[in-house]
Amino acid sequence: MSKICFNGNFLNINEVSFDDVKRSFCYGDGLFETIRIANGKPLFLTSHFKRFFNGLDQLKIDYSSVNDSILSEKINQLILINKLENGGRIRLSAYRSGDGAYLPNSNVTSYLIEASPIVDNLYTTNDTGYTVEIYNEIVKNFNKFSLYKTANSLVYVMGAIFAKENNLDDVFILNDNGNVIETTNSNIFISSNGVLYTPPLTDGCIGGIMRMKLINLAISKGIIVYENKMTPQHLMSADEILFTNTIHGIRWVGKYKDKRYFNTMAKRLNTALNQEVFNYQKDLMEN
């Protein structure tokens, strides 16, 4: 059985009681980060921790007992304990501990780290393009929590169920203005005439770690990137549609409605992304 790390202690998952995670379960009172492992090492921790602690600040959760050094050490220890020598996934969850109803009786954080293997060591693009449609039964509103992966994820859960029921690989999520902002698990880019476009954070999408990595990578390769509001009509006029997240890297869409799409930009950026992983891990070793 794989071990987990709960508040710094390495345990079996069945050793964590309901009372330990009650507020997260009852009120969605927390947030999480998903972190990629490659070559047995976690990627882009500085960026993940920045978003993680900023999110805890927004939730007014006291994290004075934990910091990035502590979490980094625990994550690396858990990877070793679970013998993840190649590709894998870390989920770092934090929530308000204690009891109470809507008004909590404590603002102190508790955290849980899980680690599991995945097949691919480095990032690979999908062989077959995704088939995707718009999900409009529930829209996502912009607020100060929009940037973060909060424990309240119902719009993504319902979108994923809709995708499965309709034999789709994923769905586009809309905001309350009808603009396309993301999918159930990814940020969105479209490529048109060699230029990349992505929805702005002010439209309500997650402030994705891989989103920012891809923007910086594209610019370093001489590719122009714009943050623009994205309507469903923009999807139809694009040459390529790309999805990005930290676990899978870059995924490309093959079909939306009756239109077919290319994957040249996706493959080019995936090669650059794996070089970024190599450089990141080389720098860690040298430092």
PDB file of C-alpha atoms in Angstrom:
ATOM      1  CA  MET A   1       0.000   0.000   0.000  1.00  0.00           C
ATOM      2  CA  SER A   2       1.316   3.453  -0.927  1.00  0.00           C
ATOM      3  CA  LYS A   3       2.050   5.821   1.914  1.00  0.00           C
ATOM      4  CA  ILE A   4       0.657   9.322   2.299  1.00  0.00           C
ATOM      5  CA  CYS A   5       2.009  12.261   4.294  1.00  0.00           C
ATOM      6  CA  PHE A   6      -0.482  13.782   6.737  1.00  0.00           C
ATOM      7  CA  ASN A   7       0.716  16.872   8.601  1.00  0.00           C
ATOM      8  CA  GLY A   8       4.301  15.683   8.263  1.00  0.00           C
ATOM      9  CA  ASN A   9       3.696  12.067   9.306  1.00  0.00           C
ATOM     10  CA  PHE A  10       3.976   9.173   6.837  1.00  0.00           C
ATOM     11  CA  LEU A  11       0.942   6.910   7.193  1.00  0.00           C
ATOM     12  CA  ASN A  12      -1.337   4.495   5.394  1.00  0.00           C
ATOM     13  CA  ILE A  13      -4.404   6.283   4.060  1.00  0.00           C
ATOM     14  CA  ASN A  14      -6.720   4.280   6.377  1.00  0.00           C
ATOM     15  CA  GLU A  15      -4.918   5.781   9.364  1.00  0.00           C
ATOM     16  CA  VAL A  16      -6.420   9.210   8.606  1.00  0.00           C
ATOM     17  CA  SER A  17      -9.835   9.541  10.258  1.00  0.00           C
ATOM     18  CA  PHE A  18     -12.924  11.389   9.051  1.00  0.00           C
ATOM     19  CA  ASP A  19     -12.536  13.918  11.854  1.00  0.00           C
ATOM     20  CA  ASP A  20      -9.086  14.766  10.473  1.00  0.00           C
ATOM     21  CA  VAL A  21     -10.544  15.909   7.137  1.00  0.00           C
ATOM     22  CA  LYS A  22     -14.086  16.834   8.191  1.00  0.00           C
ATOM     23  CA  ARG A  23     -14.124  20.491   7.098  1.00  0.00           C
ATOM     24  CA  SER A  24     -12.745  19.675   3.666  1.00  0.00           C
ATOM     25  CA  PHE A  25     -15.458  17.039   3.190  1.00  0.00           C
ATOM     26  CA  CYS A  26     -18.355  19.008   4.657  1.00  0.00           C
ATOM     27  CA  TYR A  27     -17.629  22.493   3.318  1.00  0.00           C
ATOM     28  CA  GLY A  28     -15.015  22.231   0.574  1.00  0.00           C
ATOM     29  CA  ASP A  29     -12.946  24.439   2.849  1.00  0.00           C
ATOM     30  CA  GLY A  30      -9.532  24.055   1.233  1.00  0.00           C
ATOM     31  CA  LEU A  31      -7.508  23.830  -1.947  1.00  0.00           C
ATOM     32  CA  PHE A  32      -5.005  21.580  -3.686  1.00  0.00           C
ATOM     33  CA  GLU A  33      -2.082  21.436  -6.103  1.00  0.00           C
ATOM     34  CA  THR A  34      -1.269  18.683  -8.596  1.00  0.00           C
ATOM     35  CA  ILE A  35       2.465  18.392  -9.221  1.00  0.00           C
ATOM     36  CA  ARG A  36       4.219  16.365 -11.940  1.00  0.00           C
ATOM     37  CA  ILE A  37       7.078  13.990 -11.202  1.00  0.00           C
ATOM     38  CA  ALA A  38       9.680  13.262 -13.893  1.00  0.00           C
ATOM     39  CA  ASN A  39      12.802  11.127 -13.373  1.00  0.00           C
ATOM     40  CA  GLY A  40      11.620  10.656  -9.796  1.00  0.00           C
ATOM     41  CA  LYS A  41      11.730  14.403  -9.037  1.00  0.00           C
ATOM     42  CA  PRO A  42       8.884  16.927  -8.585  1.00  0.00           C
ATOM     43  CA  LEU A  43       8.711  19.682 -11.201  1.00  0.00           C
ATOM     44  CA  PHE A  44       8.289  23.442 -10.826  1.00  0.00           C
ATOM     45  CA  LEU A  45       7.816  23.428  -7.051  1.00  0.00           C
ATOM     46  CA  THR A  46       8.535  27.150  -6.658  1.00  0.00           C
ATOM     47  CA  SER A  47       5.626  28.031  -8.958  1.00  0.00           C
ATOM     48  CA  HIS A  48       3.302  25.531  -7.267  1.00  0.00           C
ATOM     49  CA  PHE A  49       4.134  26.771  -3.775  1.00  0.00           C
ATOM     50  CA  LYS A  50       3.599  30.388  -4.791  1.00  0.00           C
ATOM     51  CA  ARG A  51       0.052  29.626  -5.990  1.00  0.00           C
ATOM     52  CA  PHE A  52      -0.566  27.291  -3.035  1.00  0.00           C
ATOM     53  CA  PHE A  53       0.311  29.833  -0.344  1.00  0.00           C
ATOM     54  CA  ASN A  54      -1.389  32.690  -2.199  1.00  0.00           C
ATOM     55  CA  GLY A  55      -4.537  30.568  -2.233  1.00  0.00           C
ATOM     56  CA  LEU A  56      -4.295  29.881   1.495  1.00  0.00           C
ATOM     57  CA  ASP A  57      -3.971  33.629   2.048  1.00  0.00           C
ATOM     58  CA  GLN A  58      -7.194  34.174   0.089  1.00  0.00           C
ATOM     59  CA  LEU A  59      -8.944  31.504   2.181  1.00  0.00           C
ATOM     60  CA  LYS A  60      -7.604  33.089   5.388  1.00  0.00           C
ATOM     61  CA  ILE A  61      -6.069  29.801   6.477  1.00  0.00           C
ATOM     62  CA  ASP A  62      -3.125  30.068   8.876  1.00  0.00           C
ATOM     63  CA  TYR A  63      -0.126  28.163   7.486  1.00  0.00           C
ATOM     64  CA  SER A  64       2.501  29.486   9.921  1.00  0.00           C
ATOM     65  CA  SER A  65       3.434  25.910  10.884  1.00  0.00           C
ATOM     66  CA  VAL A  66       4.444  24.955   7.340  1.00  0.00           C
ATOM     67  CA  ASN A  67       6.526  26.500   4.551  1.00  0.00           C
ATOM     68  CA  ASP A  68       7.930  25.639   1.133  1.00  0.00           C
ATOM     69  CA  SER A  69      11.082  24.035   2.577  1.00  0.00           C
ATOM     70  CA  ILE A  70       9.070  21.704   4.801  1.00  0.00           C
ATOM     71  CA  LEU A  71       6.681  20.738   2.008  1.00  0.00           C
ATOM     72  CA  SER A  72       9.509  20.220  -0.478  1.00  0.00           C
ATOM     73  CA  GLU A  73      11.275  17.888   1.959  1.00  0.00           C
ATOM     74  CA  LYS A  74       8.095  15.909   2.680  1.00  0.00           C
ATOM     75  CA  ILE A  75       7.242  15.584  -1.028  1.00  0.00           C
ATOM     76  CA  ASN A  76      10.699  14.256  -1.869  1.00  0.00           C
ATOM     77  CA  GLN A  77      10.622  11.854   1.084  1.00  0.00           C
ATOM     78  CA  LEU A  78       7.222  10.533   0.008  1.00  0.00           C
ATOM     79  CA  ILE A  79       8.489   9.963  -3.533  1.00  0.00           C
ATOM     80  CA  LEU A  80      11.364   7.883  -2.132  1.00  0.00           C
ATOM     81  CA  ILE A  81       9.132   5.946   0.284  1.00  0.00           C
ATOM     82  CA  ASN A  82       6.736   5.050  -2.558  1.00  0.00           C
ATOM     83  CA  LYS A  83       9.651   4.232  -4.889  1.00  0.00           C
ATOM     84  CA  LEU A  84       8.578   6.539  -7.705  1.00  0.00           C
ATOM     85  CA  GLU A  85      11.708   6.526  -9.839  1.00  0.00           C
ATOM     86  CA  ASN A  86      10.193   7.798 -13.103  1.00  0.00           C
ATOM     87  CA  GLY A  87       6.930   9.574 -13.896  1.00  0.00           C
ATOM     88  CA  GLY A  88       4.355  10.303 -11.257  1.00  0.00           C
ATOM     89  CA  ARG A  89       1.829  12.643  -9.734  1.00  0.00           C
ATOM     90  CA  ILE A  90       1.732  14.488  -6.417  1.00  0.00           C
ATOM     91  CA  ARG A  91      -1.482  15.874  -4.954  1.00  0.00           C
ATOM     92  CA  LEU A  92      -0.906  18.393  -2.185  1.00  0.00           C
ATOM     93  CA  SER A  93      -4.146  19.212  -0.364  1.00  0.00           C
ATOM     94  CA  ALA A  94      -4.628  21.753   2.422  1.00  0.00           C
ATOM     95  CA  TYR A  95      -7.720  22.669   4.374  1.00  0.00           C
ATOM     96  CA  ARG A  96      -8.870  24.391   7.536  1.00  0.00           C
ATOM     97  CA  SER A  97      -8.540  21.976  10.446  1.00  0.00           C
ATOM     98  CA  GLY A  98     -10.810  21.777  13.456  1.00  0.00           C
ATOM     99  CA  ASP A  99     -14.582  21.791  13.668  1.00  0.00           C
ATOM    100  CA  GLY A 100     -17.374  24.343  13.480  1.00  0.00           C
ATOM    101  CA  ALA A 101     -20.079  24.913  10.911  1.00  0.00           C
ATOM    102  CA  TYR A 102     -19.881  27.709   8.334  1.00  0.00           C
ATOM    103  CA  LEU A 103     -17.994  29.633  10.992  1.00  0.00           C
ATOM    104  CA  PRO A 104     -14.877  27.558  11.750  1.00  0.00           C
ATOM    105  CA  ASN A 105     -13.509  27.226  15.257  1.00  0.00           C
ATOM    106  CA  SER A 106      -9.932  27.198  13.934  1.00  0.00           C
ATOM    107  CA  ASN A 107      -8.063  28.700  10.996  1.00  0.00           C
ATOM    108  CA  VAL A 108      -5.015  26.450  11.310  1.00  0.00           C
ATOM    109  CA  THR A 109      -4.086  24.454   8.208  1.00  0.00           C
ATOM    110  CA  SER A 110      -3.828  20.691   7.870  1.00  0.00           C
ATOM    111  CA  TYR A 111      -2.221  19.172   4.797  1.00  0.00           C
ATOM    112  CA  LEU A 112      -2.187  15.842   3.010  1.00  0.00           C
ATOM    113  CA  ILE A 113       0.305  14.739   0.344  1.00  0.00           C
ATOM    114  CA  GLU A 114      -0.422  11.796  -1.975  1.00  0.00           C
ATOM    115  CA  ALA A 115       1.944  10.304  -4.555  1.00  0.00           C
ATOM    116  CA  SER A 116       1.175   7.879  -7.389  1.00  0.00           C
ATOM    117  CA  PRO A 117       2.970   6.659 -10.534  1.00  0.00           C
ATOM    118  CA  ILE A 118       1.961   7.491 -14.101  1.00  0.00           C
ATOM    119  CA  VAL A 119       3.010   5.698 -17.273  1.00  0.00           C
ATOM    120  CA  ASP A 120       4.991   8.410 -19.026  1.00  0.00           C
ATOM    121  CA  ASN A 121       8.222   9.651 -17.488  1.00  0.00           C
ATOM    122  CA  LEU A 122       8.443  12.799 -19.635  1.00  0.00           C
ATOM    123  CA  TYR A 123       5.716  14.759 -21.408  1.00  0.00           C
ATOM    124  CA  THR A 124       4.187  13.238 -24.536  1.00  0.00           C
ATOM    125  CA  THR A 125       1.466  14.558 -26.826  1.00  0.00           C
ATOM    126  CA  ASN A 126      -1.606  12.468 -27.521  1.00  0.00           C
ATOM    127  CA  ASP A 127      -1.470  10.287 -30.655  1.00  0.00           C
ATOM    128  CA  THR A 128      -5.129  10.859 -31.522  1.00  0.00           C
ATOM    129  CA  GLY A 129      -6.648  14.320 -31.292  1.00  0.00           C
ATOM    130  CA  TYR A 130      -9.291  14.933 -28.648  1.00  0.00           C
ATOM    131  CA  THR A 131     -12.956  15.271 -29.539  1.00  0.00           C
ATOM    132  CA  VAL A 132     -14.431  18.150 -27.550  1.00  0.00           C
ATOM    133  CA  GLU A 133     -17.678  20.121 -27.272  1.00  0.00           C
ATOM    134  CA  ILE A 134     -18.947  23.011 -25.149  1.00  0.00           C
ATOM    135  CA  TYR A 135     -20.497  22.370 -21.751  1.00  0.00           C
ATOM    136  CA  ASN A 136     -23.036  25.064 -20.900  1.00  0.00           C
ATOM    137  CA  GLU A 137     -25.230  23.543 -18.188  1.00  0.00           C
ATOM    138  CA  ILE A 138     -23.120  25.258 -15.507  1.00  0.00           C
ATOM    139  CA  VAL A 139     -20.935  28.330 -16.034  1.00  0.00           C
ATOM    140  CA  LYS A 140     -17.997  29.487 -13.926  1.00  0.00           C
ATOM    141  CA  ASN A 141     -18.107  32.942 -12.374  1.00  0.00           C
ATOM    142  CA  PHE A 142     -15.023  35.086 -11.882  1.00  0.00           C
ATOM    143  CA  ASN A 143     -14.047  35.830  -8.276  1.00  0.00           C
ATOM    144  CA  LYS A 144     -10.877  35.938  -6.197  1.00  0.00           C
ATOM    145  CA  PHE A 145     -10.876  32.135  -5.879  1.00  0.00           C
ATOM    146  CA  SER A 146     -11.082  31.499  -9.650  1.00  0.00           C
ATOM    147  CA  LEU A 147      -7.307  31.277 -10.030  1.00  0.00           C
ATOM    148  CA  TYR A 148      -6.937  28.435  -7.530  1.00  0.00           C
ATOM    149  CA  LYS A 149      -7.770  24.737  -7.395  1.00  0.00           C
ATOM    150  CA  THR A 150     -10.237  24.873  -4.546  1.00  0.00           C
ATOM    151  CA  ALA A 151     -11.943  21.881  -2.946  1.00  0.00           C
ATOM    152  CA  ASN A 152     -15.205  23.131  -4.489  1.00  0.00           C
ATOM    153  CA  SER A 153     -14.858  21.655  -7.989  1.00  0.00           C
ATOM    154  CA  LEU A 154     -18.446  20.842  -8.969  1.00  0.00           C
ATOM    155  CA  VAL A 155     -18.379  22.642 -12.321  1.00  0.00           C
ATOM    156  CA  TYR A 156     -15.452  20.441 -13.379  1.00  0.00           C
ATOM    157  CA  VAL A 157     -17.004  17.271 -11.969  1.00  0.00           C
ATOM    158  CA  MET A 158     -20.279  17.851 -13.799  1.00  0.00           C
ATOM    159  CA  GLY A 159     -18.453  18.799 -16.991  1.00  0.00           C
ATOM    160  CA  ALA A 160     -16.400  15.590 -16.841  1.00  0.00           C
ATOM    161  CA  ILE A 161     -19.564  13.515 -16.327  1.00  0.00           C
ATOM    162  CA  PHE A 162     -21.177  15.250 -19.316  1.00  0.00           C
ATOM    163  CA  ALA A 163     -18.091  14.459 -21.430  1.00  0.00           C
ATOM    164  CA  LYS A 164     -18.218  10.770 -20.505  1.00  0.00           C
ATOM    165  CA  GLU A 165     -21.968  10.535 -21.143  1.00  0.00           C
ATOM    166  CA  ASN A 166     -21.453  11.986 -24.627  1.00  0.00           C
ATOM    167  CA  ASN A 167     -18.303  10.012 -25.565  1.00  0.00           C
ATOM    168  CA  LEU A 168     -16.118  13.133 -25.519  1.00  0.00           C
ATOM    169  CA  ASP A 169     -12.530  13.452 -24.353  1.00  0.00           C
ATOM    170  CA  ASP A 170     -13.230  16.739 -22.582  1.00  0.00           C
ATOM    171  CA  VAL A 171     -15.471  19.803 -22.674  1.00  0.00           C
ATOM    172  CA  PHE A 172     -14.989  23.557 -22.834  1.00  0.00           C
ATOM    173  CA  ILE A 173     -16.093  25.458 -19.733  1.00  0.00           C
ATOM    174  CA  LEU A 174     -17.762  28.863 -20.201  1.00  0.00           C
ATOM    175  CA  ASN A 175     -17.903  31.879 -17.916  1.00  0.00           C
ATOM    176  CA  ASP A 176     -21.074  33.859 -17.221  1.00  0.00           C
ATOM    177  CA  ASN A 177     -20.381  36.077 -20.265  1.00  0.00           C
ATOM    178  CA  GLY A 178     -20.403  33.062 -22.580  1.00  0.00           C
ATOM    179  CA  ASN A 179     -16.646  33.132 -23.179  1.00  0.00           C
ATOM    180  CA  VAL A 180     -14.592  29.944 -23.346  1.00  0.00           C
ATOM    181  CA  ILE A 181     -12.138  29.909 -20.425  1.00  0.00           C
ATOM    182  CA  GLU A 182     -10.798  26.361 -19.860  1.00  0.00           C
ATOM    183  CA  THR A 183     -11.725  22.660 -19.834  1.00  0.00           C
ATOM    184  CA  THR A 184     -12.485  20.348 -16.923  1.00  0.00           C
ATOM    185  CA  ASN A 185      -8.773  19.935 -16.194  1.00  0.00           C
ATOM    186  CA  SER A 186      -6.780  22.220 -18.477  1.00  0.00           C
ATOM    187  CA  ASN A 187      -6.099  25.736 -19.657  1.00  0.00           C
ATOM    188  CA  ILE A 188      -6.738  26.482 -23.330  1.00  0.00           C
ATOM    189  CA  PHE A 189      -4.647  27.918 -26.149  1.00  0.00           C
ATOM    190  CA  ILE A 190      -5.575  28.332 -29.782  1.00  0.00           C
ATOM    191  CA  SER A 191      -3.113  28.772 -32.626  1.00  0.00           C
ATOM    192  CA  SER A 192      -4.005  30.872 -35.640  1.00  0.00           C
ATOM    193  CA  ASN A 193      -1.486  31.754 -38.365  1.00  0.00           C
ATOM    194  CA  GLY A 194       1.365  30.873 -36.019  1.00  0.00           C
ATOM    195  CA  VAL A 195       0.130  33.116 -33.174  1.00  0.00           C
ATOM    196  CA  LEU A 196      -1.052  31.742 -29.829  1.00  0.00           C
ATOM    197  CA  TYR A 197      -4.076  33.069 -27.951  1.00  0.00           C
ATOM    198  CA  THR A 198      -5.272  32.151 -24.455  1.00  0.00           C
ATOM    199  CA  PRO A 199      -8.107  33.453 -22.242  1.00  0.00           C
ATOM    200  CA  PRO A 200      -7.079  36.073 -19.644  1.00  0.00           C
ATOM    201  CA  LEU A 201      -7.141  35.192 -15.957  1.00  0.00           C
ATOM    202  CA  THR A 202      -9.735  37.932 -15.459  1.00  0.00           C
ATOM    203  CA  ASP A 203     -12.220  35.778 -17.391  1.00  0.00           C
ATOM    204  CA  GLY A 204     -12.160  33.201 -14.587  1.00  0.00           C
ATOM    205  CA  CYS A 205      -9.783  30.431 -15.651  1.00  0.00           C
ATOM    206  CA  ILE A 206      -7.382  28.652 -13.304  1.00  0.00           C
ATOM    207  CA  GLY A 207      -3.998  30.375 -13.061  1.00  0.00           C
ATOM    208  CA  GLY A 208      -2.298  27.265 -14.391  1.00  0.00           C
ATOM    209  CA  ILE A 209       1.383  26.567 -13.765  1.00  0.00           C
ATOM    210  CA  MET A 210       1.708  24.928 -17.185  1.00  0.00           C
ATOM    211  CA  ARG A 211      -0.218  27.805 -18.754  1.00  0.00           C
ATOM    212  CA  MET A 212       2.484  30.249 -17.676  1.00  0.00           C
ATOM    213  CA  LYS A 213       5.275  27.814 -18.598  1.00  0.00           C
ATOM    214  CA  LEU A 214       3.849  27.504 -22.099  1.00  0.00           C
ATOM    215  CA  ILE A 215       3.493  31.269 -22.507  1.00  0.00           C
ATOM    216  CA  ASN A 216       7.132  31.773 -21.534  1.00  0.00           C
ATOM    217  CA  LEU A 217       8.305  28.866 -23.694  1.00  0.00           C
ATOM    218  CA  ALA A 218       6.425  30.136 -26.733  1.00  0.00           C
ATOM    219  CA  ILE A 219       7.826  33.646 -26.342  1.00  0.00           C
ATOM    220  CA  SER A 220      11.356  32.230 -26.002  1.00  0.00           C
ATOM    221  CA  LYS A 221      10.826  30.452 -29.339  1.00  0.00           C
ATOM    222  CA  GLY A 222       9.730  33.662 -31.061  1.00  0.00           C
ATOM    223  CA  ILE A 223       6.021  32.794 -30.996  1.00  0.00           C
ATOM    224  CA  ILE A 224       3.676  35.715 -30.309  1.00  0.00           C
ATOM    225  CA  VAL A 225       1.196  35.115 -27.481  1.00  0.00           C
ATOM    226  CA  TYR A 226      -1.891  37.186 -26.712  1.00  0.00           C
ATOM    227  CA  GLU A 227      -4.261  36.946 -23.755  1.00  0.00           C
ATOM    228  CA  ASN A 228      -7.661  37.599 -25.337  1.00  0.00           C
ATOM    229  CA  LYS A 229     -11.271  36.830 -24.540  1.00  0.00           C
ATOM    230  CA  MET A 230     -12.178  33.655 -26.426  1.00  0.00           C
ATOM    231  CA  THR A 231     -15.617  33.056 -27.902  1.00  0.00           C
ATOM    232  CA  PRO A 232     -16.875  29.782 -29.395  1.00  0.00           C
ATOM    233  CA  GLN A 233     -16.455  31.417 -32.813  1.00  0.00           C
ATOM    234  CA  HIS A 234     -12.710  31.760 -32.172  1.00  0.00           C
ATOM    235  CA  LEU A 235     -12.483  27.993 -31.756  1.00  0.00           C
ATOM    236  CA  MET A 236     -13.918  27.494 -35.227  1.00  0.00           C
ATOM    237  CA  SER A 237     -11.404  29.851 -36.833  1.00  0.00           C
ATOM    238  CA  ALA A 238      -8.323  28.340 -35.136  1.00  0.00           C
ATOM    239  CA  ASP A 239      -5.719  26.154 -36.834  1.00  0.00           C
ATOM    240  CA  GLU A 240      -4.971  24.288 -33.602  1.00  0.00           C
ATOM    241  CA  ILE A 241      -6.470  24.001 -30.111  1.00  0.00           C
ATOM    242  CA  LEU A 242      -4.135  23.079 -27.260  1.00  0.00           C
ATOM    243  CA  PHE A 243      -4.910  22.026 -23.689  1.00  0.00           C
ATOM    244  CA  THR A 244      -2.276  22.412 -20.968  1.00  0.00           C
ATOM    245  CA  ASN A 245      -1.897  21.113 -17.418  1.00  0.00           C
ATOM    246  CA  THR A 246       1.038  20.116 -15.255  1.00  0.00           C
ATOM    247  CA  ILE A 247       0.333  16.390 -15.317  1.00  0.00           C
ATOM    248  CA  HIS A 248      -0.080  15.821 -19.066  1.00  0.00           C
ATOM    249  CA  GLY A 249       1.726  18.859 -20.434  1.00  0.00           C
ATOM    250  CA  ILE A 250       0.166  19.594 -23.823  1.00  0.00           C
ATOM    251  CA  ARG A 251      -2.822  17.883 -25.417  1.00  0.00           C
ATOM    252  CA  TRP A 252      -4.232  18.760 -28.839  1.00  0.00           C
ATOM    253  CA  VAL A 253      -7.785  18.763 -30.148  1.00  0.00           C
ATOM    254  CA  GLY A 254      -8.542  16.849 -33.318  1.00  0.00           C
ATOM    255  CA  LYS A 255     -12.243  17.644 -33.627  1.00  0.00           C
ATOM    256  CA  TYR A 256     -14.668  20.307 -32.410  1.00  0.00           C
ATOM    257  CA  LYS A 257     -18.110  20.262 -34.025  1.00  0.00           C
ATOM    258  CA  ASP A 258     -17.392  19.478 -37.694  1.00  0.00           C
ATOM    259  CA  LYS A 259     -13.924  21.012 -37.858  1.00  0.00           C
ATOM    260  CA  ARG A 260     -10.621  19.117 -37.828  1.00  0.00           C
ATOM    261  CA  TYR A 261      -7.434  20.587 -36.399  1.00  0.00           C
ATOM    262  CA  PHE A 262      -3.670  20.232 -36.846  1.00  0.00           C
ATOM    263  CA  ASN A 263      -1.038  19.491 -34.176  1.00  0.00           C
ATOM    264  CA  THR A 264       2.187  21.068 -35.508  1.00  0.00           C
ATOM    265  CA  MET A 265       2.367  23.717 -32.777  1.00  0.00           C
ATOM    266  CA  ALA A 266       1.555  21.154 -30.075  1.00  0.00           C
ATOM    267  CA  LYS A 267       4.431  18.889 -31.111  1.00  0.00           C
ATOM    268  CA  ARG A 268       6.875  21.780 -31.383  1.00  0.00           C
ATOM    269  CA  LEU A 269       6.024  23.095 -27.934  1.00  0.00           C
ATOM    270  CA  ASN A 270       6.065  19.618 -26.381  1.00  0.00           C
ATOM    271  CA  THR A 271       9.680  19.195 -27.504  1.00  0.00           C
ATOM    272  CA  ALA A 272      10.539  22.572 -25.959  1.00  0.00           C
ATOM    273  CA  LEU A 273       8.693  21.615 -22.770  1.00  0.00           C
ATOM    274  CA  ASN A 274      10.750  18.446 -22.260  1.00  0.00           C
ATOM    275  CA  GLN A 275      13.900  20.499 -22.779  1.00  0.00           C
ATOM    276  CA  GLU A 276      12.616  22.836 -20.064  1.00  0.00           C
ATOM    277  CA  VAL A 277      12.213  19.833 -17.734  1.00  0.00           C
ATOM    278  CA  PHE A 278      15.789  18.753 -18.494  1.00  0.00           C
ATOM    279  CA  ASN A 279      17.133  22.249 -17.818  1.00  0.00           C
ATOM    280  CA  TYR A 280      15.096  22.573 -14.612  1.00  0.00           C
ATOM    281  CA  GLN A 281      16.378  19.304 -13.186  1.00  0.00           C
ATOM    282  CA  LYS A 282      19.958  20.029 -14.297  1.00  0.00           C
ATOM    283  CA  ASP A 283      19.863  23.367 -12.476  1.00  0.00           C
ATOM    284  CA  LEU A 284      18.581  21.651  -9.315  1.00  0.00           C
ATOM    285  CA  MET A 285      21.479  19.177  -9.403  1.00  0.00           C
ATOM    286  CA  GLU A 286      24.052  21.920  -9.940  1.00  0.00           C
ATOM    287  CA  ASN A 287      22.664  24.010  -7.095  1.00  0.00           C
TER     288      ASN A 287
END
